[in-house]
mmCIF file of N, CA and C in Angstrom:
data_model
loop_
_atom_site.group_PDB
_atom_site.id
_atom_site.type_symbol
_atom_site.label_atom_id
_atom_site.label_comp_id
_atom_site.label_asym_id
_atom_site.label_seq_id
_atom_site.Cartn_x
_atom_site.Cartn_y
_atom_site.Cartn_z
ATOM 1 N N UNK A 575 0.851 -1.172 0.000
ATOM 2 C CA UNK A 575 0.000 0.000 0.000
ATOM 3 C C UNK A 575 0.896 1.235 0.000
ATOM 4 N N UNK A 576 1.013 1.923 -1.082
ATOM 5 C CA UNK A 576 1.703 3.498 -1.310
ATOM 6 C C UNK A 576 0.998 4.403 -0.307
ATOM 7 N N UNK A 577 1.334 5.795 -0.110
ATOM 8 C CA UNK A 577 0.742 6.743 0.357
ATOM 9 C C UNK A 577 1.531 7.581 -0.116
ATOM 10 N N UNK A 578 0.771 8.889 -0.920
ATOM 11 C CA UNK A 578 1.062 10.224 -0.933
ATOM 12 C C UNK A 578 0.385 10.983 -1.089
ATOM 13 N N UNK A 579 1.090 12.144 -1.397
ATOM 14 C CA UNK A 579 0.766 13.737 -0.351
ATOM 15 C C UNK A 579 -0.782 13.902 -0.825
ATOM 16 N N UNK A 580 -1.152 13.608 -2.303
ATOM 17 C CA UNK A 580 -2.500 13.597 -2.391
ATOM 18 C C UNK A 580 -3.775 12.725 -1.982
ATOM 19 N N UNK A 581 -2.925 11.883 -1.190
ATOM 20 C CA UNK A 581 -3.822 10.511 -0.465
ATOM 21 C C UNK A 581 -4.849 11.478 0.394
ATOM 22 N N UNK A 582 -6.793 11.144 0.488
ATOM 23 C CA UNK A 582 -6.982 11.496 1.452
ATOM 24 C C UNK A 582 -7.092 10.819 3.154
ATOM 25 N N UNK A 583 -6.061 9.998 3.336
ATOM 26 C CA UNK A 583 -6.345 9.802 4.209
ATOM 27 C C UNK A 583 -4.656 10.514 4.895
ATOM 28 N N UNK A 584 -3.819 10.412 3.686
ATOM 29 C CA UNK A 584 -2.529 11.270 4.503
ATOM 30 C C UNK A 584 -2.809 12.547 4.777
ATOM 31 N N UNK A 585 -3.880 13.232 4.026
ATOM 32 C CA UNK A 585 -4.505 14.469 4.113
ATOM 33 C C UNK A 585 -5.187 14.717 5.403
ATOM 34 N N UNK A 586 -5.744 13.618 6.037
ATOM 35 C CA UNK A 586 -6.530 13.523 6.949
ATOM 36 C C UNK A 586 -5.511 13.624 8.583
ATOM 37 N N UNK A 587 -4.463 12.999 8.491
ATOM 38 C CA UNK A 587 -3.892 12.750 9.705
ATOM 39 C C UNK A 587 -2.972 13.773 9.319
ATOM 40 N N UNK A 588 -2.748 14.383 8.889
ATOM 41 C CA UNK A 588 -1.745 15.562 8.564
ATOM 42 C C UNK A 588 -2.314 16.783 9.212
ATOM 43 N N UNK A 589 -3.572 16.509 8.962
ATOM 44 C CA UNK A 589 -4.547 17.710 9.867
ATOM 45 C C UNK A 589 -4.664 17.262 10.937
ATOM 46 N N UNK A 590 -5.293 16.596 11.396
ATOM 47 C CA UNK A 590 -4.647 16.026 12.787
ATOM 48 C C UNK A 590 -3.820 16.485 13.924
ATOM 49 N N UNK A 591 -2.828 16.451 13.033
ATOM 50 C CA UNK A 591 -1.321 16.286 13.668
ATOM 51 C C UNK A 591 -0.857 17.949 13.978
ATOM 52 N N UNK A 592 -1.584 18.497 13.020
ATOM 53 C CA UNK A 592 -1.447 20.105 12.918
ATOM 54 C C UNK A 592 -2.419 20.908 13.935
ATOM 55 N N UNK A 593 -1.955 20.556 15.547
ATOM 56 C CA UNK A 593 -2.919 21.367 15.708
ATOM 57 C C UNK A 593 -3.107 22.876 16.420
ATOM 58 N N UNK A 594 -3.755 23.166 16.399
ATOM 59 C CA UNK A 594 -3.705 25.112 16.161
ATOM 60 C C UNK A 594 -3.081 25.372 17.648
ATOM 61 N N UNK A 595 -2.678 26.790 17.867
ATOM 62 C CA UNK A 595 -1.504 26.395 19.168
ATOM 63 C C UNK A 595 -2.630 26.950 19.979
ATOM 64 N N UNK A 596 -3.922 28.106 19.588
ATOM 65 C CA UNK A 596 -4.959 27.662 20.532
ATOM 66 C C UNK A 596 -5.739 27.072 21.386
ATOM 67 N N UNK A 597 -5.845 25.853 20.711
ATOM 68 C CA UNK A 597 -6.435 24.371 21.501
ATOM 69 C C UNK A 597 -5.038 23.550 22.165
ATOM 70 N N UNK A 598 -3.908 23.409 21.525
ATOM 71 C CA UNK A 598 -2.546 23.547 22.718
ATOM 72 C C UNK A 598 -2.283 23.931 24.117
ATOM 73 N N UNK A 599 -2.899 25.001 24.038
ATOM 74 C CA UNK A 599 -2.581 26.295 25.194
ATOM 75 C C UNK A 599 -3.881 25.444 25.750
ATOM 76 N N UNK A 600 -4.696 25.113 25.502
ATOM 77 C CA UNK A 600 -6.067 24.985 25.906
ATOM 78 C C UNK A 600 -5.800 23.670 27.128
ATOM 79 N N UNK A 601 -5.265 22.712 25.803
ATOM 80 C CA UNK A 601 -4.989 21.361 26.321
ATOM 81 C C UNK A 601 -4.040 21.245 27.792
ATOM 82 N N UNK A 602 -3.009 22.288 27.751
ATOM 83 C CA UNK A 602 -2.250 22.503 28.491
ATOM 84 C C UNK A 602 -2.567 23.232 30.130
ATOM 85 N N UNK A 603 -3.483 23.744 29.557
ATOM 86 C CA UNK A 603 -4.299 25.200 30.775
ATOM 87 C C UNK A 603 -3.406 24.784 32.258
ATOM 88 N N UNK A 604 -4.213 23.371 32.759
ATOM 89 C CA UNK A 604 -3.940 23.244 34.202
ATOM 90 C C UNK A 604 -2.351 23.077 34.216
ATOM 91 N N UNK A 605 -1.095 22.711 33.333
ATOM 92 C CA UNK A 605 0.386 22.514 33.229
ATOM 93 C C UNK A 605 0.723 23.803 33.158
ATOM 94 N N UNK A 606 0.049 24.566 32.485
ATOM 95 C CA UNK A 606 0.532 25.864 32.740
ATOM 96 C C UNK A 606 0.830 26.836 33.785
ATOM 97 N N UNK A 607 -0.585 26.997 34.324
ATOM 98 C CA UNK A 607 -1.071 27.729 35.454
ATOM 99 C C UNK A 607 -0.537 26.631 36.413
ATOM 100 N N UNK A 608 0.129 25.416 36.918
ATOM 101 C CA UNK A 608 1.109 24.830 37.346
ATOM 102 C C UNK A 608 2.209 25.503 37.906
ATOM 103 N N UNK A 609 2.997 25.687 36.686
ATOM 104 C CA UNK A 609 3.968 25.725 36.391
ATOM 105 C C UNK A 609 4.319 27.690 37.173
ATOM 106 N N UNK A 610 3.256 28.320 36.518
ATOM 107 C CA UNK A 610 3.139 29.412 36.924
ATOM 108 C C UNK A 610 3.333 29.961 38.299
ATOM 109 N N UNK A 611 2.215 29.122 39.070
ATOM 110 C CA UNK A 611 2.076 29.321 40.252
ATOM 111 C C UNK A 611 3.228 28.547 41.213
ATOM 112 N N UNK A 612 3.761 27.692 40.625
ATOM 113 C CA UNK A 612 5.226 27.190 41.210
ATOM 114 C C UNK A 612 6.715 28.276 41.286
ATOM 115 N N UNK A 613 6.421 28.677 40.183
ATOM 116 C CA UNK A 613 7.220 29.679 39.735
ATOM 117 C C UNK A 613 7.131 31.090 41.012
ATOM 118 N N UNK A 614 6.186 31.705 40.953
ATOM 119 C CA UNK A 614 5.603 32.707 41.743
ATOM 120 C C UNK A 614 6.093 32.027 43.255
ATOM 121 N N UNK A 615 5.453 31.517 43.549
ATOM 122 C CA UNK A 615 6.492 30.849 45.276
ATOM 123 C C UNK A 615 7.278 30.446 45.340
ATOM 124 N N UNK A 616 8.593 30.018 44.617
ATOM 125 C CA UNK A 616 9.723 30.231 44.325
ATOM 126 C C UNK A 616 10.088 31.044 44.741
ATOM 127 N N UNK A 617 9.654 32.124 44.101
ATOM 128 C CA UNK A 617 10.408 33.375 43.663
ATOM 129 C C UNK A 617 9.789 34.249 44.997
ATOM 130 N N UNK A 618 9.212 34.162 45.733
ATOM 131 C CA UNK A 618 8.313 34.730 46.680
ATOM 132 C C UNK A 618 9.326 34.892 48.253
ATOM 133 N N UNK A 619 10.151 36.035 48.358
ATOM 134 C CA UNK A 619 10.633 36.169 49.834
ATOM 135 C C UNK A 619 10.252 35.812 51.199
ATOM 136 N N UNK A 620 10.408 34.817 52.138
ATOM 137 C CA UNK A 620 10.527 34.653 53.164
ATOM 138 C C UNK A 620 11.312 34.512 54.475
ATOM 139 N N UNK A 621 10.999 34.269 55.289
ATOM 140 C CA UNK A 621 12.007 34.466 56.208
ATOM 141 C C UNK A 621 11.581 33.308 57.400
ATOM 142 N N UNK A 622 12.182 32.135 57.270
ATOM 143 C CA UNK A 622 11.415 30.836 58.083
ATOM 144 C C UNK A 622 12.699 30.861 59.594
ATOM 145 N N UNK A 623 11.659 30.569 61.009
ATOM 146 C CA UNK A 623 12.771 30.573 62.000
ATOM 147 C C UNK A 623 12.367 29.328 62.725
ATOM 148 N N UNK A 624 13.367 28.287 62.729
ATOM 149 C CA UNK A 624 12.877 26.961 63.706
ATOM 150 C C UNK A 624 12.588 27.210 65.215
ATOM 151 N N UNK A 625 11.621 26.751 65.664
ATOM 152 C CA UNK A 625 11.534 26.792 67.455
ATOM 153 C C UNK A 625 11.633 25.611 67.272
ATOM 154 N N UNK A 626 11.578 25.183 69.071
ATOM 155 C CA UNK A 626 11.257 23.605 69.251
ATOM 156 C C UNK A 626 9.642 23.241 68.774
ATOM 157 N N UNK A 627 8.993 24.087 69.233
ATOM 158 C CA UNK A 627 7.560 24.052 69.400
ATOM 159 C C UNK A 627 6.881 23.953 67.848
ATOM 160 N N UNK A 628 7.557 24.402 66.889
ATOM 161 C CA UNK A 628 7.183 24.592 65.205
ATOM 162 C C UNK A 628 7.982 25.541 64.687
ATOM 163 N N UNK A 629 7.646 26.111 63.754
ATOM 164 C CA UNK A 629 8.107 27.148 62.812
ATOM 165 C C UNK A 629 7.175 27.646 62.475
ATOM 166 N N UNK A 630 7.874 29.583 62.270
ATOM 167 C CA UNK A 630 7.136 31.077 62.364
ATOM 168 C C UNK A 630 7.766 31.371 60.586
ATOM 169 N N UNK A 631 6.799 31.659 60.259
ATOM 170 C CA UNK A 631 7.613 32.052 58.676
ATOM 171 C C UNK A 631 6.826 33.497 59.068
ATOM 172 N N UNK A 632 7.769 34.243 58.300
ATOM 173 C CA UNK A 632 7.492 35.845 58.358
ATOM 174 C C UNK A 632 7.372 36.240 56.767
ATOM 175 N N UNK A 633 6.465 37.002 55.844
ATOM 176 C CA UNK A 633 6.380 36.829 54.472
ATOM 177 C C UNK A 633 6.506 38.247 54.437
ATOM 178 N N UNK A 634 7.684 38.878 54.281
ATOM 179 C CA UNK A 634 7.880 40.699 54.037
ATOM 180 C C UNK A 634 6.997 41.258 52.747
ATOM 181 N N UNK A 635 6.176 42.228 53.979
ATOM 182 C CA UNK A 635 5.123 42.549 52.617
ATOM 183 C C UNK A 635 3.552 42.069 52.967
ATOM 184 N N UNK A 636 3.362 41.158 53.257
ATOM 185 C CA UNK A 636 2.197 40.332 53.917
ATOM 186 C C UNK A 636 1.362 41.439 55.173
ATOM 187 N N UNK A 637 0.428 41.822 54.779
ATOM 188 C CA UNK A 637 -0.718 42.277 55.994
ATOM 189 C C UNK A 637 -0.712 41.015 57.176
ATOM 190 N N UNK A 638 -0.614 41.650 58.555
ATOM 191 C CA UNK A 638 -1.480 40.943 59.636
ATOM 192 C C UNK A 638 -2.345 40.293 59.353
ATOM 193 N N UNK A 639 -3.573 40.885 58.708
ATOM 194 C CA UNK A 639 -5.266 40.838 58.695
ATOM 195 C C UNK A 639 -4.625 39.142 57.788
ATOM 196 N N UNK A 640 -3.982 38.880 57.117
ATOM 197 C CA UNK A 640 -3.905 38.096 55.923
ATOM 198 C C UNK A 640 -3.567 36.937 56.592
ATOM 199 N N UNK A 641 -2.442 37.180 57.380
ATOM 200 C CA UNK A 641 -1.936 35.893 57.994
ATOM 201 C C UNK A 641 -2.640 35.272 58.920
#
């Protein structure tokens, strides 16, 4: 069995395979916003101090009301 470029079924999975980077981004959403939000607390300043009793993290910048 040959296949070429004017085959429609190579026509068919060629589209397929092509797909728009819209529905990509789409497919991706929750890896993204992942990735994102990993990123962001990373990058996020703290200041952690061991007691015996637990640990006090201090977040510079952070409201009272918040914590």
């Amino acid at each position: 069995m040959e296949f070429s470029f004017g085959d429609p079924l190579f026509s068919a999975v060629q589209q397929l395979m092509d797909l728009p980077d819209k529905l990509e981004r789409q497919l991706n959403a929750p890896t993204r916003a992942y990735v994102r939000d990993r990123r962001a607390m990373a990058n996020t300043p703290m200041d952690a101090k061991e007691l015996p009793s637990g640990v006090i993290v201090v977040t510079p910048g952070l409201k009272n009301k918040i914590k």
